Short mmCIF file of C-alpha atoms in Angstrom, two decimals:
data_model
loop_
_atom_site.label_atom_id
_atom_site.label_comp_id
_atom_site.label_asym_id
_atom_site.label_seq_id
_atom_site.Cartn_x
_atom_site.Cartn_y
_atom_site.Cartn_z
CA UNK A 842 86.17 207.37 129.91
CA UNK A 843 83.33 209.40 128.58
CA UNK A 844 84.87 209.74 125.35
CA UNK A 845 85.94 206.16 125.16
CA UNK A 846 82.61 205.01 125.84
CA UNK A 847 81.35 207.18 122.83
CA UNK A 848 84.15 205.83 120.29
CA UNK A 849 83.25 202.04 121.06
CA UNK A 850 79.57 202.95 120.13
CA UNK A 851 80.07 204.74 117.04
CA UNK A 852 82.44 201.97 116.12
CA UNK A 853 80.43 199.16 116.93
CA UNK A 854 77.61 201.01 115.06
CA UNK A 855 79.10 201.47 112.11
CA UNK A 856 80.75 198.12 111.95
CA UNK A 857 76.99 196.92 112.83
CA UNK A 858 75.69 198.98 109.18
CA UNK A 859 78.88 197.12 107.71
CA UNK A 860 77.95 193.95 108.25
CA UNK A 861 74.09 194.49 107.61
CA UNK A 862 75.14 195.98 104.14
CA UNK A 863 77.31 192.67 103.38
CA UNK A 864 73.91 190.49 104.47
CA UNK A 865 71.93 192.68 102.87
CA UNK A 866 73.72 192.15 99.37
CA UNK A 867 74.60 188.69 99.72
CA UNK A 868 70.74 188.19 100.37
CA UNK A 869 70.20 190.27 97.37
CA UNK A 870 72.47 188.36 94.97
CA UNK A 871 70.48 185.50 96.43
CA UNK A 872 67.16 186.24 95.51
CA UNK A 873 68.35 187.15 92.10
CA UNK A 874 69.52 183.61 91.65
CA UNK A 875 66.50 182.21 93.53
CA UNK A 876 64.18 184.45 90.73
CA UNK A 877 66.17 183.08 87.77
CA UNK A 878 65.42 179.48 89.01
CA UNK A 879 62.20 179.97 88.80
CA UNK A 880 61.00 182.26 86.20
CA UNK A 881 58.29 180.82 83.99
CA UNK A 882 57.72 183.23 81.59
CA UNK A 883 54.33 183.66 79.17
CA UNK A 884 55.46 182.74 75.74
CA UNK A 885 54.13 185.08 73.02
CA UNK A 886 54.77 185.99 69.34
CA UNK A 887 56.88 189.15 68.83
CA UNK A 888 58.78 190.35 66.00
CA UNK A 889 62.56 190.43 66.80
CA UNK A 890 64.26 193.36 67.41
CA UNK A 891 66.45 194.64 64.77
CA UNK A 892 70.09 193.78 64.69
CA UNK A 893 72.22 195.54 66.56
CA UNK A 894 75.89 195.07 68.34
CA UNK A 895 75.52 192.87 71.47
CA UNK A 896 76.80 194.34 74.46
CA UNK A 897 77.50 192.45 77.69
CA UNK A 898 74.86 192.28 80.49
CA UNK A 899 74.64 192.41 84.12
CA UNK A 900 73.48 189.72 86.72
CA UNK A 901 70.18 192.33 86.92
CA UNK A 902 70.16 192.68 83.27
CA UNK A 903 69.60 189.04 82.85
CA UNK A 904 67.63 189.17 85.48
CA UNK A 905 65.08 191.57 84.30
CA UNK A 906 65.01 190.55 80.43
CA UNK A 907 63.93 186.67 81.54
CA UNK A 908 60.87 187.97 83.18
CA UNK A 909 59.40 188.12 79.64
CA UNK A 910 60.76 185.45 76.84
CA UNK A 911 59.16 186.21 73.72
CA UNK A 912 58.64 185.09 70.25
CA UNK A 913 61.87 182.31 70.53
CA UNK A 914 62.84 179.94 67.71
CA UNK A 915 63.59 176.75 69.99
CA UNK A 916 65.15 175.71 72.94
CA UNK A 917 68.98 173.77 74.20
CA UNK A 918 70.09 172.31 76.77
CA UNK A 919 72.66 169.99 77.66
CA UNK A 920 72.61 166.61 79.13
CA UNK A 921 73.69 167.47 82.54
CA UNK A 922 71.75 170.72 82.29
CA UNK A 923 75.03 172.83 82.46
CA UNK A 924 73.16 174.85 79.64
CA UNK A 925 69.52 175.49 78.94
CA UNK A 926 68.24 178.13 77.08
CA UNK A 927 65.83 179.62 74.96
CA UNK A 928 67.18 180.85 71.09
CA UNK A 929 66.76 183.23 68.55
CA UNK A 930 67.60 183.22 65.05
CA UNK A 931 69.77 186.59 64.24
CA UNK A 932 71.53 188.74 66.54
CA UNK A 933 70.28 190.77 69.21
CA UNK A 934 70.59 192.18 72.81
CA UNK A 935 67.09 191.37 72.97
CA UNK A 936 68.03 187.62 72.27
CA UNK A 937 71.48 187.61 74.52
CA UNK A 938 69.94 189.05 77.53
CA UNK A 939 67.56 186.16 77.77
CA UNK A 940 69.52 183.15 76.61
CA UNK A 941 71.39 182.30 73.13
CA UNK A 942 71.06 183.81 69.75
CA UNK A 943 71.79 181.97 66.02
CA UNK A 944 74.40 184.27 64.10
CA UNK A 945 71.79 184.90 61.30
CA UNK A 946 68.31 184.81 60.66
CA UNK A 947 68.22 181.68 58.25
CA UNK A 948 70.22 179.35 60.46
CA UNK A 949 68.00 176.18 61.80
CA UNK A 950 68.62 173.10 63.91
CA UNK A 951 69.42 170.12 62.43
CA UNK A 952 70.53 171.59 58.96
CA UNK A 953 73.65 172.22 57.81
CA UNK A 954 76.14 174.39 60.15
CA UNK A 955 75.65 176.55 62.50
CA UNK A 956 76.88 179.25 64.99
CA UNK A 957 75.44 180.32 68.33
CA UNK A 958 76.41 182.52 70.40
CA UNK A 959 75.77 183.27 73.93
CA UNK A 960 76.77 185.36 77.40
CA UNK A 961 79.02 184.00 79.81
CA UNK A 962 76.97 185.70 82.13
CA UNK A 963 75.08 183.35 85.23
CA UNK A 964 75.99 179.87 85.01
CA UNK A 965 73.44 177.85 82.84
CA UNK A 966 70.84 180.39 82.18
CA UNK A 967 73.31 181.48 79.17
CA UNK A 968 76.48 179.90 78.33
CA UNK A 969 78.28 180.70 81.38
CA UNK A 970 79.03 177.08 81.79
CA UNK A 971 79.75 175.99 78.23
CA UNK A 972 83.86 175.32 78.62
CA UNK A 973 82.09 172.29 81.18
CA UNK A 974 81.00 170.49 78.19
CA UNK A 975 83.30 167.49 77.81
CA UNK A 976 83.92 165.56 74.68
CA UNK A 977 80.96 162.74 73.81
CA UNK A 978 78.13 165.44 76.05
CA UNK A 979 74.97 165.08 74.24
CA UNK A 980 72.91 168.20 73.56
CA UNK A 981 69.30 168.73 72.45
CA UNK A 982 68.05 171.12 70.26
CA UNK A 983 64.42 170.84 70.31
CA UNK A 984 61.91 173.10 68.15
CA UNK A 985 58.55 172.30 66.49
CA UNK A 986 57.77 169.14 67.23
CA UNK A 987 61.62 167.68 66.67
CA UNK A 988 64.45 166.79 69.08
CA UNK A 989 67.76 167.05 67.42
CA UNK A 990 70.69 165.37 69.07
CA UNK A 991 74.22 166.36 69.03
CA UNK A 992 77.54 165.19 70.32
CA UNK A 993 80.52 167.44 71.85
CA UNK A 994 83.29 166.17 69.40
CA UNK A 995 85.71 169.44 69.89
CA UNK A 996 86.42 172.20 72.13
CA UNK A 997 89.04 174.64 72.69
CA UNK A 998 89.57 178.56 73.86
CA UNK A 999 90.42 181.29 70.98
CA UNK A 1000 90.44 184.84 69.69
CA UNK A 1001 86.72 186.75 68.05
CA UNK A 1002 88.92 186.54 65.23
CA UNK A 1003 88.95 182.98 64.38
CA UNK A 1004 85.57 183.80 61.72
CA UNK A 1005 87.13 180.52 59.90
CA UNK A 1006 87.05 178.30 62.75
CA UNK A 1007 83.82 179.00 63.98
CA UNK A 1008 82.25 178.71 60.62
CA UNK A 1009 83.72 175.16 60.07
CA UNK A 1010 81.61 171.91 60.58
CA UNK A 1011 82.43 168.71 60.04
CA UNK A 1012 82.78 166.29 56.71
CA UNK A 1013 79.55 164.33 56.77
CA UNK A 1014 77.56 166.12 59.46
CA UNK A 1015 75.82 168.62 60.31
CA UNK A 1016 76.85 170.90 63.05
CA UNK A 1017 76.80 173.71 65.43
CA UNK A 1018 79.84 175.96 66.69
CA UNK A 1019 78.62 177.18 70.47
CA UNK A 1020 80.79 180.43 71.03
CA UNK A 1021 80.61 182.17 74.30
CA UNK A 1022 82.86 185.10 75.76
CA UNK A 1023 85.98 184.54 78.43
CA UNK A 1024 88.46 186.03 80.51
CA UNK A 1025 86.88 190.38 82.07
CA UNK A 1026 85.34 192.38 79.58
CA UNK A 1027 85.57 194.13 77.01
CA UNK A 1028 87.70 190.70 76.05
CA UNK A 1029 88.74 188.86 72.36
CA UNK A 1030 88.80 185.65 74.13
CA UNK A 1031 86.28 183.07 73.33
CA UNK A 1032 85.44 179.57 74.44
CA UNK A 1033 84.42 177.46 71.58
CA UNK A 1034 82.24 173.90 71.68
CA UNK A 1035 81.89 171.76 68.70
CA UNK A 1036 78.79 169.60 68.29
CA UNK A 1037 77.75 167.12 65.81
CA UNK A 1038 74.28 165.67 64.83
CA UNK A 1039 74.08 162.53 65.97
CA UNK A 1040 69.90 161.45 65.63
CA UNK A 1041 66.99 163.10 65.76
CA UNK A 1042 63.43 162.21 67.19
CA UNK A 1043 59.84 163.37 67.03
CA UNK A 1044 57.82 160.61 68.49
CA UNK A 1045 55.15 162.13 71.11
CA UNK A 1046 56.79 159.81 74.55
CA UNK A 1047 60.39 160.49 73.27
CA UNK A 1048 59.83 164.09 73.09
CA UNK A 1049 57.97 164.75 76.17
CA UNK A 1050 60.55 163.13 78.00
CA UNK A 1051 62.99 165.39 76.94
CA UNK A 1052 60.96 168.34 77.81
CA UNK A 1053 59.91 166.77 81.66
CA UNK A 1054 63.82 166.29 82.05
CA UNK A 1055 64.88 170.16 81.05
CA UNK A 1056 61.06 171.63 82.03
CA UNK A 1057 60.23 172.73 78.53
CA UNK A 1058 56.91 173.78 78.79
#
């Protein structure tokens, strides 16, 4: 009996540190996702970092890298805020930790085409949610003192390889090719989003009330 009695307490204790562990990282994971929701990082100017090959980030990677957003070209977001994120022209972990990066340093909104990439890493705070953009979803590119305005006109999974699909706009617009990662890493499959410019707006009321509705600062 004595021996019984003993067994049912170190088992109940050590189911007891099993389940505390599982509440413990649940609440964990939690407050990570609580932190990224509200993060409201100073905005400074910093050089970027130099170019170097992206490599894909953890939950607490992301996590720690948005706690300081520096020196960004402009900001996106989609209508029904499955994406919003800060950008960076050119390449860099420094950029794809902290939200979406423009393939090269000379790329801007609103002129001619271009490519951004992003981690499909935590929902909306990258591109984690980019295959929900459906065909005819606006999204706003805003930087300066300009809102651009694009349309979702195409979107399909593919191969890193496709170099000629991303890179190809649209007769009579200008455009953007949104390319995020999908599928476990490391992984060649991609999730790409087509977008066309569709208008463009820099009147004071017009602009602030894109910012209110994505909290641009």
């Amino acid at each position: 009996m004595l021996k019984r009695k003993w067994f049912r307490i170190i088992l109940q204790t050590f189911l007891g540190l099993i389940m505390l562990s599982t509440l413990g990282y649940i609440g964990y994971k939690g407050y990570q996702r609580y932190i990224m929701s509200h993060l409201n990082a100073h905005i400074t100017s910093e050089e970027f970092f130099p170019y170097n090959i992206p490599t894909t980030p953890s939950v607490e990677d992301v996590v720690r890298a948005r706690t300081s957003i520096n020196g960004f070209y402009g900001l996106v977001a989609s209508e029904n805020l499955e994406l919003n994120v800060p950008v960076w022209r050119g390449l860099s972990d420094y950029a794809l930790y902290r939200g979406g990066a423009l393939e090269r340093q000379d790329m801007e909104f609103g002129k001619g085409h271009i490519v951004l990439f992003g981690h499909n890493v935590v929902d909306k705070y990258l591109l984690g949610n980019l295959s929900k953009l459906g065909i005819g979803t606006k999204v706003y590119m805003y930087q300066g003192s300009v809102v651009y305005v694009y349309e979702v006109y195409e979107s399909r999974a593919g191969k890193d390889t496709e170099s000629d699909y991303v890179n190809k706009g649209l007769d009579g617009y200008d455009t953007c090719t949104l390319v995020t990662c999908i599928g476990s890493y490391p992984t060649e499959d991609r999730y790409f989003v087509k977008i066309k410019l569709v208008g463009s707006f820099s009147d004071k009321d017009s602009v602030d009330k894109v910012k209110d509705k994505f909290n641009w600062g």
